[in-house]
Structure formats: C-alpha cells, structure tokens
Amino acid sequence: MKMLINVPETVVADALRGMAAAHPDLTVDVENRVIVRRDAPVAGQVALVSGGGSGHEPLHGGFVGPGMLSAACPGEVFTSPVPDQMARAAAAVDSGAGVLFIVKNYTGDVLNFDMAAELAEDEGIQVAKVLVNDDVAVTDSLYTAGRRGTGATLFVEKIAGAAAAEGQPLERVEAVGRKVNENSRSFGVALSAVTTPAKGTPTFDLPPGELELGIGIHGEPGRERRAMMTSGEIADFAVNAVLEDMPPRDPVLVLVNGMGATPLLELYGFNAEVQRVLAERGVSVARTLVGNYVTSLDMAGASVTLCQADEELLRLWDAPVRTPALRWGM
C-alpha cells in the first residue's frame, strides 16, 4: 500500500509540524502533542478540550479556534492521547472559568480523560465532561462499552463552543453539549477497509463487491455485510436506522460525512439521496454540512448524522466559527 509518509513512527509528529506551518493562528506543541488556539486562555470564557487518536482528521485539531475548541490532543494513530496531554492542554487554556472535556465513547479515551480530569482538578482547574455516544449501529464494539462516539462530536464541539464564546458558565456549556449529544444519532457505511501506517495493509477483509453497514471509525465491524448497494439504497438504510432510534420532533442538522477516501462528487450525490429519504419521512432539514470531517484514514465510505435542533441549538450552530476545517460568520 503506497502512503505519502516518511516512516510510520513519525507520521503524527510530521503532520503536526505541517499543521503548525499552515496555521499560524494555532500553537502546536509537536513534542507534547497539544494543539492550542494562539489567543488562549480567553478571559471569562469556558475552555473546550477534546482529543483522540490520529487518523480522523480534521477531528480534532482541525476544529481548534474561536467558536469551537480551545485545544486538542492527538494520540498515536487510532490510539487515545495520554492523560498528561489533556491535563497540559487544560492548564494552557483555562482562564479560571473552567474546562469542558469532550470525549468520544471509546474505552481508552474515557479512562484517560477521567485521569486527566483528576490531574487538572488537583491543579485547581474546574472540569466538566460531555461523553459523545451517537452511533446507532451497534450497542458494544471492540473499543467501547455502549455506543460509539462518531459524527455528533462535530456538532457537540461546534455548538458547545459557541455557548462558551458567548460567555456562558461551565455548567451551562456542559448542559448544551449534553443536549446536543442526546439529540444526535449517526450511522456509517464502509466501502473499503482502512489501512494504518504501522500495518501498511488493510486492517480487515472487505471483498470487492461488498460493503459493511454500521462500520466504526476505527474499522470496527458493523451490523452486517451486503453486496454493493446504490447510493439511494445506502441512504435508505442509514437514514432509516437513525430515524428508528430517534424520531425527530424538531428540524434537523444534517452531516453527510466522508470517511476519508470518498470524493465530494460522490458525497454530494449521497446527500441528495439522504435529503430524499428525509423528505419522504417528513423530516424538516434546518442546515446541511457535507464533507470529510470525521474520517478513518483511507477508508472509502460515508456516515450520516442527524441532530434535532431547537431554536437555541440552531442559533449556536449558526454562530461565528474560525478553525482550519470549519469557518463561517467571521
């Protein structure tokens, strides 16, 4: 498998050096693996810290900036960052208003962020946490107890980030983040297997002409394998799986997310089918975002995330944001 890297051992550090060169509005600590918005800490604002294994870019480092995350901690590929990283990030961004940890529901992430919270609190930093567990595909997986955290992470980081930018207190920013997670559901589909730099070959076998329904962002198994389906058939399956778990009461935010190797031409075509299914089911769409946001290295495929957005959540979604991967209104 051909990869645009030097050696697997330095792939994360190399990426961080490149990120630093491309985005001078970020402070990138390559050695300690912490990405911080350059103007942090921001007086009077709750700080948001997230992180996870590398390989899901732009999650999370691409979402650091005004209106979203204050800092992000990249681990090794598909491996949780360590507690010292998160504690260091919390110390770098805390203005005295407290820090909200946003954690995807994977066992390593949960354990390490809990330890980081203890370290930060020992230093006098007030910490709260939002756990993202939006994936309806499976109840448990290779990496989790309970549902996996996937595309709704973007919604939580953006909307809670907007609440923090307004100067809302920690308990309120936490409540907003939890509300977003509770009102979000996701379902993903893989058209090809993922290849990690360390392994250099696909991490699982997905024969030509087949797809995996309900895949996780690390290549974890989904609900079932089927012969290749059309874009419309995949949209029917994915959207209906989400709506069976969460019949919407409010208009929805829609994220049609690429897994890393699916071109925008296909993603926009898939979005057309997703919108068709939502219209057929009588679901009102408030906003739609299409692109590669929560990826899995070179996996071909897509995921659909829906978030029920009342007036508060929609206002916070529309609020200004300026990060490497998401920006509007500024």
Short mmCIF file of C-alpha atoms in Angstrom, two decimals, residues 78-209:
data_model
loop_
_atom_site.label_atom_id
_atom_site.label_comp_id
_atom_site.label_asym_id
_atom_site.label_seq_id
_atom_site.Cartn_x
_atom_site.Cartn_y
_atom_site.Cartn_z
CA PHE A 78 -6.28 5.20 16.43
CA THR A 79 -4.88 5.41 19.99
CA SER A 80 -6.12 7.64 22.79
CA PRO A 81 -3.98 10.57 23.91
CA VAL A 82 -2.45 10.12 27.37
CA PRO A 83 -3.71 11.91 30.50
CA ASP A 84 -0.69 14.21 30.70
CA GLN A 85 -1.58 15.62 27.27
CA MET A 86 -5.11 16.54 28.28
CA ALA A 87 -4.01 17.94 31.65
CA ARG A 88 -1.36 20.06 29.90
CA ALA A 89 -3.96 21.29 27.41
CA ALA A 90 -6.40 22.16 30.18
CA ALA A 91 -3.75 24.17 32.00
CA ALA A 92 -2.85 26.04 28.81
CA VAL A 93 -6.40 27.17 28.05
CA ASP A 94 -8.10 27.61 31.44
CA SER A 95 -8.97 31.25 32.12
CA GLY A 96 -10.45 30.46 35.51
CA ALA A 97 -13.92 29.83 34.05
CA GLY A 98 -13.37 26.07 33.85
CA VAL A 99 -12.68 23.48 31.18
CA LEU A 100 -15.10 21.18 29.36
CA PHE A 101 -13.68 17.87 28.14
CA ILE A 102 -15.48 16.46 25.07
CA VAL A 103 -14.87 12.72 24.92
CA LYS A 104 -15.88 10.16 22.29
CA ASN A 105 -17.10 6.94 23.88
CA TYR A 106 -14.10 4.68 23.39
CA THR A 107 -12.68 2.86 26.39
CA GLY A 108 -9.18 4.34 26.20
CA ASP A 109 -10.44 7.87 25.67
CA VAL A 110 -12.87 7.63 28.59
CA LEU A 111 -10.29 6.26 31.03
CA ASN A 112 -7.57 8.69 30.03
CA PHE A 113 -9.80 11.76 30.08
CA ASP A 114 -11.06 10.75 33.55
CA MET A 115 -7.47 10.56 34.78
CA ALA A 116 -6.70 13.89 33.11
CA ALA A 117 -9.66 15.49 34.88
CA GLU A 118 -8.26 14.35 38.22
CA LEU A 119 -4.84 15.80 37.37
CA ALA A 120 -6.38 19.10 36.29
CA GLU A 121 -8.58 19.34 39.37
CA ASP A 122 -5.52 18.74 41.55
CA GLU A 123 -4.14 21.92 39.96
CA GLY A 124 -7.28 23.86 40.84
CA ILE A 125 -8.94 23.69 37.42
CA GLN A 126 -12.69 23.12 37.38
CA VAL A 127 -13.50 20.35 34.87
CA ALA A 128 -16.75 19.05 33.38
CA LYS A 129 -17.22 16.36 30.72
CA VAL A 130 -19.53 15.52 27.83
CA LEU A 131 -19.47 11.94 26.54
CA VAL A 132 -20.42 11.53 22.86
CA ASN A 133 -22.14 8.22 22.07
CA ASP A 134 -24.26 8.82 18.98
CA ASP A 135 -23.66 5.72 16.82
CA VAL A 136 -26.84 3.62 16.48
CA ALA A 137 -25.20 0.81 14.51
CA VAL A 138 -24.15 -1.41 17.42
CA THR A 139 -24.55 -1.40 21.20
CA ASP A 140 -21.00 -2.51 22.01
CA SER A 141 -17.89 -2.78 19.85
CA LEU A 142 -14.24 -3.78 20.00
CA TYR A 143 -13.43 -0.40 21.57
CA THR A 144 -16.46 0.52 23.65
CA ALA A 145 -18.93 -0.33 26.34
CA GLY A 146 -22.09 1.16 24.91
CA ARG A 147 -22.47 3.16 21.74
CA ARG A 148 -19.50 4.61 19.88
CA GLY A 149 -18.85 8.32 19.54
CA THR A 150 -18.76 9.41 15.89
CA GLY A 151 -20.09 12.29 13.78
CA ALA A 152 -22.05 14.03 16.54
CA THR A 153 -18.68 15.00 18.03
CA LEU A 154 -18.55 17.80 15.46
CA PHE A 155 -22.00 19.06 16.47
CA VAL A 156 -21.08 18.97 20.18
CA GLU A 157 -17.79 20.79 19.66
CA LYS A 158 -19.32 23.49 17.44
CA ILE A 159 -22.46 24.18 19.46
CA ALA A 160 -20.87 23.97 22.91
CA GLY A 161 -18.02 26.09 21.56
CA ALA A 162 -20.50 28.78 20.55
CA ALA A 163 -22.06 28.70 24.02
CA ALA A 164 -18.61 29.16 25.55
CA ALA A 165 -17.85 32.04 23.17
CA GLU A 166 -21.00 33.79 24.44
CA GLY A 167 -19.55 33.68 27.95
CA GLN A 168 -21.99 31.10 29.29
CA PRO A 169 -20.84 29.42 32.54
CA LEU A 170 -19.33 25.93 32.67
CA GLU A 171 -22.46 24.17 33.88
CA ARG A 172 -24.47 25.71 31.06
CA VAL A 173 -21.88 24.91 28.37
CA GLU A 174 -21.81 21.33 29.66
CA ALA A 175 -25.62 21.14 29.56
CA VAL A 176 -25.66 22.40 25.97
CA GLY A 177 -23.08 19.77 24.96
CA ARG A 178 -25.08 17.01 26.60
CA LYS A 179 -28.26 18.25 24.94
CA VAL A 180 -26.60 18.07 21.52
CA ASN A 181 -25.39 14.53 22.14
CA GLU A 182 -28.79 13.37 23.40
CA ASN A 183 -30.42 14.78 20.27
CA SER A 184 -27.94 13.31 17.77
CA ARG A 185 -27.64 9.93 16.08
CA SER A 186 -25.23 8.56 13.44
CA PHE A 187 -24.83 5.59 11.10
CA GLY A 188 -21.78 4.81 8.93
CA VAL A 189 -21.04 2.61 5.93
CA ALA A 190 -17.67 1.34 4.68
CA LEU A 191 -16.98 0.64 1.02
CA SER A 192 -13.34 -0.33 1.65
CA ALA A 193 -11.14 -1.30 4.57
CA VAL A 194 -8.83 1.11 6.39
CA THR A 195 -5.02 0.88 6.21
CA THR A 196 -2.93 2.15 9.12
CA PRO A 197 0.64 3.40 8.58
CA ALA A 198 2.06 0.87 11.03
CA LYS A 199 0.42 -2.11 9.34
CA GLY A 200 0.63 -0.95 5.73
CA THR A 201 -2.14 -3.31 4.64
CA PRO A 202 -5.93 -3.26 5.19
CA THR A 203 -6.89 -3.94 8.80
CA PHE A 204 -9.84 -6.14 7.83
CA ASP A 205 -11.00 -8.03 4.78
CA LEU A 206 -13.81 -6.47 2.78
CA PRO A 207 -14.05 -8.34 -0.53
CA PRO A 208 -14.68 -6.46 -3.78
CA GLY A 209 -18.37 -6.01 -4.42
#
